[in-house]
Amino acid sequence: MATEPGPGTAPGPATDPRPTLAVWKFASCDGCQLTLLDCEDELLALAARVRIDHFLEMTPAEGADGERASSYGRGPYDLSLVEGSITTAEDAERIQHVRRISRCLVTIGACATAGGIQALRNFADVEDFLAAVYAQPEYVATLETSTPISAHVPVDFELRGCPIDRRQLLEVVTAHLAGRKPRIPGHSVCYECKRRGTTCVTVAHGTPCLGPVTHAGCGAICPAYGRGCYGCFGPTSRPNLRSMVAQLRHDGMSEQDIQRVFHTFNAASPEHAPVPDLAAEEQDSSRA
Amino acid sequence: MNDRGTRVLRLDALARVEGEASLHLRVDGGTVTGTRLRIYEPPRFFEAFLTGRGHTEPPDITARICGICPVAYQMSACRAVEDACGVTVDGPLAELRRLLYCGEWIESHTLHIYLLHAPDFLGRADVVELARDQRAAVERGLRTKQTGNAILEQLGGRPIHPVNVRVGGFYRTPAADELRSLAERLRQAREDALETVRWVAAFDFPDAVCDHDLFALRAPGHYAIDSGTPAVMTVHGPGPALREFPLSRFERHVRQGQVPHSTALTATLDDRRYLTGPLARYAINGRWLHPVAAEAARDAGLGEPGTAVCRNPFRSIVVRAVEVVQAVEEALRIIDAYEQPPRPAVEVPPRQGAGVGATEAPRGLLYHRYALAADGTLTEARIVAPTAQNQTAIEEDVRRAVQARLDTPGPAADDEELTHLCERAIRNHDPCISCAAHFLSLTVERA
């Protein structure tokens, strides 16, 4: 890591060799950008390596002239981290602006990568949701869908998780600084469980677990705490849903529970939807 | 600059707060005539998502409302479901829940004190700039924050959206010796937290007095965190008066309304403006602070805990620092007395009915109510978050701060100074705007 700039030596953009970083928020809980502030051991070292130009949760200043930041930064930025999904017409415009002023755009978390929990609206009538929640829905502007960033602009890399993992975030930023691809494995949670030495909760206890079809990255936390994976990192690239659903039924989950467990934090991921309706298929095949 | 005419000031994006909001301020002839905190955070419809879900699901789902205080949502959700099902979780499991919550208080308060709020008092743009000349202080803050996160990681699996919380208790409880390393870190954190109180107590505080009613849970014998009875301290009349009401009557007292300029609701308590959070907790629960925290509060000039009421919102950072000491002491007490319970959770069989739960999130009282069908399916959900409750008080504090500045003789304030003042007045309350936007209640007040 480079040394800290000393007091009063904050270099201006013209002389500052550090790449610039921006963090953006769309519809989300702030948890993924908070992950950056949770890098307690690395935060100051990171701030020495990159110039954090736009990060509303942390700083009002933008650029070396100290001008206030707004929801629309000025840019250009070498690396933009984008949290949250697109749920309003204004945000659909704003993400275009963010793309234009970003050399590299990385989504952080399930909302930005897969539409997030707010994508549950995609399977309902948003007017009903508005009426159910708001006394005066006319005050609230919202789109009928919650969509990932990649549905609107080209994305250079997607980091999964609800929330993202701190170590993976540091890997993405470090890889960017080194000009290489981030080393983020695409295998399932099962690999992490094995590596951690955790006894398989399904094999040992018959606990329903989405580990076989869920993207690695969390470190297989849930099985280590005695519960089945609930899929917060979203699907692996080619999940075998047919086998997974059969196993979940075998482990005692009802059809309704199976549908619900896939329809939560990554509901709009195409690899997890639609969950095959095995009961209906079996009925069809027995008729045939 | 001329304060005599009409000035309109717009802050398009508030910085160093969680979530997204803007402020619209109007000054007519030297008088502030309008302050509108506009929360433009997109709505996320959590209450609609919860309907139709199983009774074991709210802790995981509601955690996603807020990345900064997920434990608060998990704890209020668990209490509401358990209340509906007629189950009480007590003994070591309740103590472990409180330990987890202490972790969140330490993490969230320290984040606010060092990374979001202190730069205001020290004239720095952000924590990175602050670290250039106060490196040791910032490192102390990061170390304390990390200890809060270590509790969350050990007990919850991870700091953001912990996985180990379930209705009825936990999936897995730690053995006593697993908590020992936390105790070592907490003893260091106690020294750091006391140093933090001394650090913030020496800041310069603008003169300000708020007359909002104060609202917090009250749990005689404890500084309320994870349970208690709603209590209101009013200031009007001959002197401060305290009254309580059962949690089951919460929605009869707290009424929410919608305003055109915001996706968050505003609330009144018995038709009056009120404030929840550290200032309210300190006024209502001060006498139950641990001796070390009480002494720190006295030394910091907050007055005698239990009788003194701090009404200067700019001093909320001092109360927050005292609450970090309290959370550290409480965590140490729980770990010292801890014995692993025989089972990680009690059974919570579903039944038809409704239940309520409230706990003290770092920013203030967080209320949940669920109605369950006989099989446990949620048929209705209502959540009232602290920032939505505080919104009117925040706007009033902004108005007073700006008016006080306009009334000060000498050079007139320019827009930059007023902007900074408004932001400070808002940050005093650590508003969690992501939370505020998600809960828009069904309570309708129509003319």
XYZ file of C-alpha atoms in Angstrom:
735
model
C 0.000 0.000 0.000
C 1.142 3.527 -0.740
C 1.980 5.858 2.102
C -0.559 8.323 3.461
C -0.402 11.850 2.125
C 0.746 14.093 4.963
C -1.281 16.957 6.453
C -2.116 19.650 3.977
C -0.756 17.768 1.018
C -4.070 16.727 -0.534
C -3.129 16.805 -4.202
C -5.435 18.397 -6.721
C -6.830 16.487 -9.681
C -4.073 17.715 -11.955
C -1.289 16.291 -9.802
C -3.139 13.497 -8.011
C -2.129 10.197 -9.559
C -4.746 8.222 -7.636
C -7.647 6.705 -9.543
C -11.041 8.139 -8.636
C -13.827 6.165 -6.987
C -17.532 6.922 -6.911
C -20.274 5.128 -4.979
C -23.882 5.445 -6.149
C -27.150 4.527 -4.486
C -30.438 3.541 -6.083
C -33.314 1.609 -4.394
C -31.604 -0.272 -1.575
C -30.987 -0.556 2.161
C -27.487 1.055 2.075
C -25.973 -2.189 3.390
C -23.625 -2.789 0.449
C -22.115 0.704 0.496
C -21.886 0.377 4.291
C -19.674 -2.642 3.615
C -17.055 -0.193 2.373
C -17.185 1.649 5.707
C -17.042 -1.718 7.470
C -13.524 -2.216 6.073
C -12.227 -0.777 9.343
C -8.695 -2.142 8.971
C -8.393 -1.141 5.337
C -10.449 2.057 5.032
C -7.652 4.581 5.548
C -5.206 2.575 3.448
C -7.784 2.338 0.681
C -8.418 6.078 0.854
C -4.686 6.568 0.280
C -4.795 4.457 -2.887
C -7.947 5.846 -4.460
C -9.494 9.288 -4.333
C -13.028 8.846 -3.044
C -14.644 11.588 -5.113
C -18.297 10.741 -4.814
C -19.737 8.831 -1.874
C -22.671 10.684 -0.347
C -22.866 8.450 2.703
C -19.317 9.423 3.607
C -18.429 12.785 2.152
C -20.085 15.980 0.920
C -17.017 17.111 -0.975
C -16.484 16.318 -4.596
C -13.180 16.804 -6.289
C -10.236 18.720 -4.917
C -12.038 22.068 -5.012
C -14.316 20.825 -2.222
C -17.491 21.518 -4.160
C -20.613 19.860 -2.773
C -21.637 16.557 -4.245
C -25.143 15.987 -5.546
C -27.003 12.856 -6.611
C -25.444 13.545 -10.015
C -21.673 13.611 -9.787
C -19.479 15.401 -12.289
C -16.952 12.751 -13.019
C -15.282 11.242 -14.817
C -14.620 8.416 -12.382
C -12.262 5.519 -12.916
C -14.391 3.133 -10.871
C -18.064 3.431 -10.023
C -19.635 1.109 -7.476
C -23.397 1.016 -7.924
C -25.791 -0.111 -5.198
C -29.545 -0.537 -5.606
C -32.057 -1.281 -8.337
C -33.918 0.927 -10.794
C -37.473 1.593 -9.592
C -38.246 5.151 -10.660
C -38.204 6.986 -13.992
C -35.740 9.514 -12.570
C -33.341 6.750 -11.542
C -33.606 5.196 -15.014
C -32.268 8.512 -16.328
C -29.668 8.890 -13.611
C -28.047 5.506 -14.273
C -27.445 6.586 -17.891
C -25.612 9.630 -16.563
C -23.603 7.484 -14.143
C -22.587 5.164 -16.987
C -21.486 8.089 -19.164
C -19.153 9.453 -16.489
C -17.742 6.079 -15.342
C -14.840 4.280 -17.002
C -15.588 1.055 -15.136
C -18.975 0.297 -13.589
C -19.353 -2.455 -10.994
C -22.669 -3.350 -9.382
C -22.546 -4.235 -5.688
C -25.216 -6.468 -4.213
C -28.432 -8.266 -5.028
C -30.439 -5.096 -5.705
C -28.067 -3.728 -8.356
C -27.275 -7.160 -9.781
C -30.700 -8.836 -9.730
C -33.336 -6.242 -8.808
C -33.252 -7.058 -5.107
C -36.110 -7.806 -2.761
C -38.055 -4.888 -4.224
C -38.329 -6.932 -7.458
C -41.131 -8.826 -5.721
C -43.291 -6.091 -7.190
C -42.534 -7.534 -10.643
C -44.808 -10.453 -9.808
C -47.657 -8.330 -8.480
C -49.662 -5.313 -9.529
C -47.699 -2.326 -8.296
C -50.920 -0.312 -8.087
C -52.128 -2.782 -5.467
C -48.894 -2.363 -3.534
C -49.206 1.405 -3.664
C -52.794 1.297 -2.486
C -51.927 -1.166 0.281
C -49.069 0.921 1.650
C -49.932 4.545 0.911
C -52.983 6.489 1.956
C -52.261 8.904 -0.895
C -50.506 6.923 -3.628
C -50.603 9.908 -5.977
C -47.731 11.449 -3.959
C -45.458 8.561 -4.851
C -43.776 8.050 -8.210
C -42.608 4.543 -8.960
C -42.096 2.182 -11.887
C -43.997 -1.093 -12.144
C -40.767 -3.044 -11.943
C -37.507 -3.153 -10.065
C -34.739 -3.986 -12.518
C -31.011 -4.612 -12.214
C -28.517 -2.065 -13.498
C -27.588 -4.367 -16.407
C -31.124 -3.997 -17.781
C -30.320 -0.335 -18.418
C -26.602 0.088 -19.125
C -23.567 -2.096 -19.834
C -22.000 -3.335 -16.603
C -18.321 -4.276 -16.309
C -18.626 -6.565 -13.311
C -21.389 -7.771 -10.986
C -20.682 -8.512 -7.336
C -23.393 -10.583 -5.718
C -24.814 -10.870 -2.256
C -27.449 -9.491 0.070
C -25.290 -8.026 1.449
C -22.007 -8.286 -0.461
C -19.016 -9.785 1.293
C -16.384 -7.352 2.547
C -13.439 -9.480 1.366
C -14.929 -9.784 -2.113
C -15.450 -6.033 -2.295
C -11.792 -5.434 -1.417
C -10.788 -7.990 -4.068
C -12.818 -6.159 -6.716
C -11.317 -2.776 -5.862
C -7.790 -4.189 -5.560
C -8.100 -6.028 -8.870
C -9.249 -2.838 -10.514
C -6.236 -0.964 -9.141
C -3.949 -3.714 -10.421
C -5.652 -3.759 -13.811
C -6.643 -7.418 -13.611
C -9.916 -9.328 -13.426
C -11.358 -9.852 -9.942
C -10.902 -13.390 -8.639
C -14.493 -14.106 -7.699
C -15.255 -17.804 -8.111
C -18.555 -18.757 -9.742
C -19.087 -22.055 -7.964
C -21.779 -22.894 -5.418
C -21.950 -22.427 -1.649
C -21.303 -26.179 -1.253
C -17.647 -25.667 -2.193
C -17.244 -23.085 0.562
C -18.906 -25.396 3.080
C -16.458 -28.171 2.229
C -13.507 -25.809 2.431
C -14.684 -24.538 5.800
C -15.082 -28.103 7.057
C -18.748 -27.648 7.908
C -20.786 -30.829 8.108
C -23.479 -30.798 5.392
C -26.723 -29.797 7.137
C -28.799 -31.624 4.528
C -26.893 -34.907 4.707
C -26.496 -34.884 8.489
C -29.797 -33.381 9.604
C -32.100 -33.330 6.579
C -32.172 -29.512 6.768
C -33.409 -27.920 3.513
C -30.503 -25.930 2.041
C -30.141 -23.929 -1.197
C -26.332 -24.268 -1.117
C -26.092 -26.437 -4.282
C -27.767 -23.783 -6.486
C -26.512 -20.641 -4.741
C -23.539 -18.562 -5.834
C -20.562 -18.699 -3.476
C -19.161 -15.612 -1.793
C -20.538 -15.401 1.735
C -18.163 -18.052 3.086
C -21.036 -20.495 3.706
C -22.157 -18.785 6.897
C -25.630 -20.277 7.333
C -24.641 -23.972 7.464
C -21.876 -23.042 9.940
C -24.648 -21.664 12.152
C -26.804 -24.740 11.712
C -29.303 -23.427 9.197
C -29.757 -24.087 5.524
C -28.584 -21.566 2.928
C -31.450 -19.266 1.918
C -29.928 -18.083 -1.324
C -29.050 -14.455 -0.585
C -26.157 -14.513 -3.099
C -28.472 -15.546 -5.926
C -28.131 -18.407 -8.380
C -24.984 -20.088 -9.681
C -24.570 -19.833 -13.436
C -26.314 -23.103 -14.329
C -28.253 -24.302 -11.306
C -29.842 -27.746 -11.445
C -33.203 -26.589 -10.156
C -34.988 -29.817 -10.941
C -32.771 -31.827 -8.599
C -32.744 -29.041 -6.028
C -36.516 -28.812 -5.843
C -36.805 -32.598 -5.542
C -34.325 -32.536 -2.659
C -36.124 -29.684 -0.903
C -39.386 -31.618 -1.139
C -37.615 -34.687 0.185
C -36.384 -32.600 3.134
C -39.931 -31.639 3.985
C -40.527 -28.259 2.337
C -44.007 -27.602 1.004
C -44.486 -26.404 -2.588
C -45.491 -23.037 -1.200
C -42.336 -22.784 0.922
C -40.194 -23.765 -2.071
C -41.735 -21.056 -4.221
C -41.261 -18.501 -1.459
C -37.631 -19.327 -0.701
C -36.713 -18.661 -4.335
C -38.863 -15.548 -4.405
C -37.174 -13.347 -1.868
C -33.855 -11.534 -2.259
C -33.055 -12.473 -5.855
C -36.596 -13.008 -7.107
C -35.959 -11.554 -10.542
C -32.896 -13.691 -11.348
C -33.790 -15.530 -14.547
C -31.866 -18.644 -13.408
C -34.210 -19.043 -10.435
C -37.456 -18.231 -12.175
C -39.676 -19.899 -12.845
C -39.076 -22.594 -10.259
C -40.247 -25.815 -11.937
C -43.604 -26.988 -10.656
C -42.679 -30.633 -10.166
C -46.049 -31.610 -8.735
C -47.822 -30.381 -11.854
C -45.235 -32.002 -14.124
C -45.622 -35.339 -12.359
C -49.354 -35.137 -12.732
C -48.908 -34.398 -16.429
C -46.549 -37.343 -16.909
C -48.798 -39.750 -14.990
C -51.670 -38.703 -17.232
C -49.536 -39.315 -20.329
C -26.476 38.699 1.079
C -29.667 40.296 2.225
C -31.935 38.538 4.688
C -34.738 41.058 4.168
C -35.977 39.730 0.874
C -37.067 36.231 -0.039
C -34.452 33.500 -0.230
C -34.961 29.933 -1.241
C -32.224 27.484 -0.425
C -32.122 23.980 -1.831
C -29.835 21.189 -0.710
C -30.207 18.693 -3.500
C -28.534 15.859 -1.687
C -27.761 15.511 1.972
C -24.368 14.004 2.583
C -23.143 11.877 5.481
C -26.590 10.515 6.202
C -27.921 7.106 5.392
C -30.265 7.146 2.423
C -31.266 9.995 0.167
C -33.061 13.200 1.022
C -33.059 16.849 0.137
C -34.039 19.996 1.984
C -36.030 22.992 0.845
C -35.768 26.108 2.974
C -37.653 29.353 2.499
C -36.843 32.635 4.195
C -39.161 35.648 3.899
C -37.936 38.972 5.234
C -35.600 37.477 7.805
C -38.065 34.822 8.950
C -37.862 31.142 8.096
C -41.273 30.355 6.649
C -40.714 26.841 5.379
C -38.423 23.872 5.973
C -39.214 20.765 4.004
C -37.122 17.661 4.385
C -37.907 15.820 1.167
C -37.164 12.143 1.338
C -36.909 10.979 -2.260
C -35.715 7.506 -1.475
C -37.713 5.200 -3.748
C -40.502 3.324 -1.951
C -39.807 -0.368 -1.383
C -43.176 -1.716 -0.175
C -41.970 -3.982 2.608
C -45.340 -4.137 4.302
C -46.828 -5.464 1.066
C -43.997 -8.030 0.669
C -44.620 -9.379 4.158
C -48.268 -10.084 3.550
C -48.684 -13.714 2.553
C -45.346 -14.765 4.030
C -44.842 -17.349 6.794
C -44.478 -16.290 10.438
C -40.816 -17.350 10.531
C -39.853 -15.047 7.650
C -40.058 -11.456 9.009
C -36.627 -11.422 10.724
C -34.760 -12.158 7.457
C -37.010 -9.998 5.286
C -37.271 -6.907 7.489
C -33.490 -6.921 8.069
C -33.253 -5.805 4.417
C -34.984 -2.548 5.221
C -31.779 -1.196 6.678
C -28.144 -2.135 6.288
C -27.136 0.031 9.267
C -29.621 -1.316 11.823
C -30.729 -4.781 10.612
C -30.673 -6.185 14.164
C -33.233 -3.616 15.281
C -35.608 -4.872 12.588
C -34.904 -8.500 13.421
C -35.493 -7.957 17.139
C -38.732 -5.981 16.773
C -39.973 -8.527 14.205
C -39.225 -11.479 16.502
C -40.991 -9.824 19.423
C -44.092 -9.089 17.354
C -44.360 -12.644 15.992
C -43.718 -14.184 19.419
C -46.324 -11.881 20.942
C -48.858 -13.017 18.326
C -48.035 -16.654 19.085
C -48.135 -16.239 22.869
C -44.474 -17.123 23.381
C -41.990 -15.288 25.615
C -38.252 -15.685 25.067
C -36.378 -15.054 28.309
C -33.330 -16.208 30.267
C -30.011 -16.717 28.454
C -31.627 -16.479 24.988
C -33.012 -13.037 25.787
C -29.593 -12.032 27.149
C -27.911 -13.196 23.928
C -30.359 -11.147 21.899
C -29.474 -8.122 23.956
C -25.770 -8.858 23.418
C -26.343 -8.911 19.655
C -28.226 -5.618 19.927
C -25.340 -4.115 21.961
C -23.076 -4.998 19.037
C -25.321 -3.022 16.715
C -25.507 -0.046 19.084
C -21.701 0.047 19.365
C -21.209 -0.285 15.594
C -23.950 2.080 14.478
C -23.363 4.805 17.077
C -19.599 4.755 16.511
C -20.093 4.938 12.752
C -22.284 7.988 13.242
C -20.028 9.679 15.797
C -16.729 9.302 13.923
C -17.560 8.868 10.244
C -20.672 10.984 9.826
C -21.015 13.520 12.626
C -17.659 14.531 14.158
C -16.398 16.134 10.896
C -19.148 18.773 11.413
C -17.702 19.871 14.733
C -14.097 19.832 13.567
C -14.579 21.573 10.253
C -13.583 18.615 8.108
C -15.324 17.381 4.966
C -15.188 13.711 5.898
C -13.429 11.072 7.937
C -10.508 10.793 5.516
C -9.780 14.491 5.890
C -10.277 14.168 9.637
C -7.732 11.344 9.749
C -5.046 13.618 8.302
C -4.719 15.566 11.525
C -6.506 13.317 14.039
C -5.309 9.923 12.914
C -5.283 8.434 16.430
C -8.860 9.516 17.093
C -10.128 8.068 13.820
C -8.283 4.816 14.454
C -9.871 4.677 17.906
C -13.291 5.084 16.307
C -12.652 2.431 13.672
C -11.380 0.055 16.379
C -14.501 0.567 18.506
C -16.747 0.128 15.488
C -14.909 -3.073 14.644
C -15.577 -4.433 18.133
C -19.301 -3.846 17.623
C -19.040 -5.676 14.318
C -17.097 -8.508 15.992
C -20.076 -9.143 18.305
C -22.424 -9.138 15.310
C -20.156 -11.524 13.424
C -19.660 -13.921 16.307
C -23.320 -14.116 17.286
C -25.035 -13.274 14.019
C -22.676 -14.710 11.403
C -22.098 -11.363 9.698
C -22.478 -7.682 10.610
C -24.978 -6.743 7.902
C -28.170 -8.828 7.742
C -27.097 -11.407 10.362
C -28.223 -14.964 9.560
C -28.346 -16.504 13.040
C -31.509 -14.785 14.311
C -34.771 -16.694 14.266
C -38.205 -16.377 15.782
C -37.818 -18.042 19.210
C -34.070 -17.393 19.536
C -31.095 -18.466 17.424
C -30.086 -21.257 15.060
C -26.933 -21.825 17.074
C -25.819 -20.438 20.439
C -22.139 -19.972 21.243
C -20.334 -21.921 23.938
C -19.202 -19.684 26.797
C -15.542 -19.850 25.788
C -16.377 -18.665 22.266
C -17.365 -15.327 23.786
C -14.153 -14.961 25.803
C -12.164 -13.272 23.030
C -15.002 -10.779 22.627
C -14.694 -9.867 26.309
C -11.010 -9.040 25.820
C -11.829 -6.747 22.922
C -14.675 -5.162 24.869
C -12.373 -4.227 27.724
C -10.238 -2.311 25.229
C -13.422 -0.867 23.723
C -14.460 0.417 27.175
C -11.315 2.546 27.377
C -11.820 3.754 23.803
C -15.488 4.520 24.432
C -14.680 6.555 27.540
C -12.041 8.433 25.553
C -14.682 9.062 22.877
C -16.991 10.645 25.453
C -14.185 12.971 26.560
C -13.333 13.748 22.926
C -16.846 14.727 21.850
C -17.650 16.524 25.135
C -14.918 19.024 24.281
C -16.491 19.984 20.941
C -18.122 23.412 20.526
C -21.894 23.169 20.681
C -24.181 25.862 19.312
C -26.825 26.994 21.772
C -30.115 25.309 20.969
C -33.102 24.045 22.897
C -35.799 21.812 21.480
C -39.197 21.487 23.103
C -40.319 18.287 21.381
C -41.954 15.674 23.572
C -39.533 12.814 24.178
C -40.536 9.227 23.471
C -38.683 6.014 24.384
C -39.211 2.577 25.819
C -38.911 2.370 29.590
C -37.846 -0.803 31.386
C -37.275 -0.093 35.089
C -33.962 -1.609 36.186
C -32.472 -1.460 32.675
C -31.473 1.225 30.219
C -34.062 0.081 27.646
C -32.707 -1.593 24.519
C -34.662 -4.653 23.499
C -37.915 -4.255 25.440
C -39.980 -1.912 27.574
C -43.153 0.110 27.823
C -43.638 3.207 25.647
C -43.098 6.322 27.782
C -43.559 9.989 26.889
C -41.903 12.933 28.601
C -43.681 16.204 27.934
C -42.292 19.634 28.667
C -45.357 21.789 28.584
C -46.992 22.612 31.890
C -45.294 23.074 35.252
C -42.394 20.688 34.569
C -41.378 17.510 32.811
C -44.110 14.889 33.181
C -43.767 11.205 32.361
C -46.596 8.946 31.297
C -46.740 5.446 29.864
C -49.157 3.450 27.774
C -49.235 -0.235 26.889
C -47.540 -1.164 23.600
C -50.830 -2.667 22.435
C -52.217 0.892 22.307
C -49.282 2.300 20.296
C -51.288 3.074 17.169
C -53.948 4.924 19.156
C -51.305 7.384 20.313
C -48.920 7.488 17.344
C -50.723 8.655 14.229
C -48.985 8.761 10.886
C -49.772 11.046 8.012
C -48.444 11.483 4.520
C -47.080 14.708 3.099
C -46.758 15.480 -0.605
C -43.046 16.307 -0.477
C -41.776 13.024 0.919
C -41.993 9.280 0.457
C -41.721 8.923 4.236
C -44.561 9.401 6.643
C -44.649 11.923 9.402
C -46.037 11.104 12.809
C -47.593 12.771 15.830
C -47.902 11.417 19.347
C -51.225 12.416 20.868
C -51.367 15.147 18.214
C -47.999 16.618 19.188
C -44.548 16.771 17.653
C -42.103 14.410 19.318
C -38.602 13.014 19.223
C -37.329 9.484 19.696
C -33.683 8.396 19.945
C -30.712 9.100 22.245
C -31.978 12.356 23.811
C -35.306 10.695 24.655
C -33.690 7.534 25.992
C -31.279 9.479 28.165
C -34.082 11.565 29.661
C -36.330 8.569 30.336
C -33.800 5.828 31.179
C -30.795 7.784 32.503
C -31.084 6.526 36.067
C -30.455 2.947 34.911
C -27.119 3.614 33.242
C -24.228 1.454 34.410
C -22.129 3.372 36.974
C -19.230 3.787 34.531
C -21.531 5.215 31.838
C -23.309 7.423 34.389
C -20.000 8.847 35.557
C -18.954 9.485 31.961
C -22.248 11.327 31.385
C -21.733 13.504 34.480
C -18.146 14.304 33.523
C -19.281 15.185 30.010
C -21.622 17.836 31.402
C -24.891 16.094 30.656
C -26.044 16.547 34.265
C -27.192 13.930 36.740
C -28.485 10.888 34.820
C -32.082 10.184 35.722
C -32.984 13.751 36.547
C -31.211 15.841 33.904
C -32.771 16.250 30.488
C -30.528 17.237 27.580
C -32.556 19.331 25.151
C -29.770 20.621 22.934
C -29.895 18.439 19.805
C -26.273 19.356 18.988
C -25.247 17.502 22.159
C -26.849 14.278 20.938
C -23.341 13.186 19.889
C -22.346 13.222 23.577
C -25.366 11.129 24.559
C -24.546 8.698 21.749
C -21.001 8.375 23.055
C -22.339 7.658 26.561
C -24.650 5.031 25.068
C -21.642 3.319 23.498
C -20.090 3.047 26.982
C -23.415 1.674 28.221
C -23.593 -0.917 25.416
C -19.996 -2.014 26.067
C -20.681 -2.407 29.817
C -23.890 -4.278 29.133
C -22.164 -6.606 26.661
C -19.432 -7.361 29.206
C -22.016 -8.040 31.917
C -23.874 -10.482 29.643
C -20.716 -12.310 28.553
C -19.448 -12.613 32.150
C -22.727 -14.189 33.299
C -23.339 -16.301 30.194
C -23.918 -20.033 30.263
C -24.886 -21.763 27.052
C -28.615 -22.562 27.138
C -29.693 -26.182 26.524
C -31.533 -25.288 23.314
C -30.815 -22.495 20.806
C -34.490 -21.527 20.421
C -37.915 -22.095 21.891
C -40.677 -23.476 19.693
C -43.034 -20.825 18.339
C -46.068 -22.681 16.976
C -48.272 -20.423 14.851
C -51.764 -19.402 15.846
C -54.300 -16.898 14.632
C -53.947 -13.467 16.181
C -52.056 -10.207 16.207
C -48.864 -9.251 17.976
C -46.796 -6.142 18.593
C -43.090 -5.661 19.211
C -40.957 -2.606 19.852
C -37.276 -2.143 20.593
C -34.844 0.759 20.732
C -33.015 0.993 17.418
C -29.915 3.204 17.675
C -31.988 6.030 16.160
C -35.068 5.431 18.291
C -38.149 3.383 18.909
C -39.018 0.846 16.205
C -42.508 -0.669 16.268
C -43.865 -3.720 14.383
C -47.338 -5.210 14.346
C -48.323 -8.367 12.494
C -51.631 -10.194 12.095
C -51.298 -13.962 11.566
C -53.683 -16.557 10.167
C -53.966 -19.904 11.989
C -51.202 -21.468 9.829
C -48.850 -18.549 10.526
C -49.368 -16.695 7.241
C -49.064 -12.938 7.725
C -52.279 -11.191 6.782
C -51.183 -7.694 7.750
C -47.943 -5.942 8.637
C -47.306 -2.484 9.980
C -43.931 -0.992 10.826
C -43.193 2.449 12.242
C -39.537 3.445 11.893
C -37.750 6.047 14.034
C -36.849 8.506 11.288
C -40.438 8.782 10.047
C -41.419 9.607 13.634
C -38.640 12.188 13.954
C -39.187 13.923 10.626
C -41.324 16.775 11.966
C -38.962 17.378 14.883
C -36.006 17.447 12.485
C -37.716 20.048 10.301
C -38.473 22.141 13.386
C -34.848 21.904 14.567
C -33.676 23.096 11.147
C -36.096 26.006 11.290
C -34.908 27.037 14.763
C -31.228 26.719 13.919
C -31.572 28.883 10.814
C -33.803 31.414 12.554
C -31.346 31.709 15.440
C -28.567 32.415 12.956
C -30.640 35.008 11.062
C -31.426 36.732 14.354
C -27.746 36.939 15.300
C -26.388 40.487 14.940
C -23.384 40.972 12.704
C -22.602 39.828 9.192
C -25.459 38.066 7.425
C -25.150 34.366 6.728
C -24.470 33.356 3.141
C -26.062 30.333 1.506
C -23.042 28.144 2.140
C -23.127 28.817 5.857
C -26.877 28.208 6.065
C -26.520 24.997 4.060
C -23.914 23.722 6.455
C -26.041 24.693 9.452
C -29.081 22.862 8.053
C -27.055 19.727 7.447
C -25.680 19.807 10.973
C -29.155 20.202 12.445
C -30.304 17.178 10.459
C -27.257 15.031 11.242
C -27.795 15.590 14.960
C -30.579 13.048 14.634
C -28.659 10.488 12.573
C -31.692 10.081 10.345
C -31.915 6.731 8.679
C -33.609 7.727 5.496
C -33.637 4.285 3.911
C -35.696 3.161 6.886
C -38.011 6.115 6.830
C -39.090 5.623 3.256
C -40.089 2.029 3.647
C -42.854 2.284 6.099
C -45.904 4.034 5.100
C -48.705 2.986 7.274
C -52.300 2.255 6.504
C -53.507 4.821 9.018
C -55.490 7.335 7.044
C -56.496 10.705 8.368
C -59.079 12.285 6.147
C -60.804 15.585 6.561
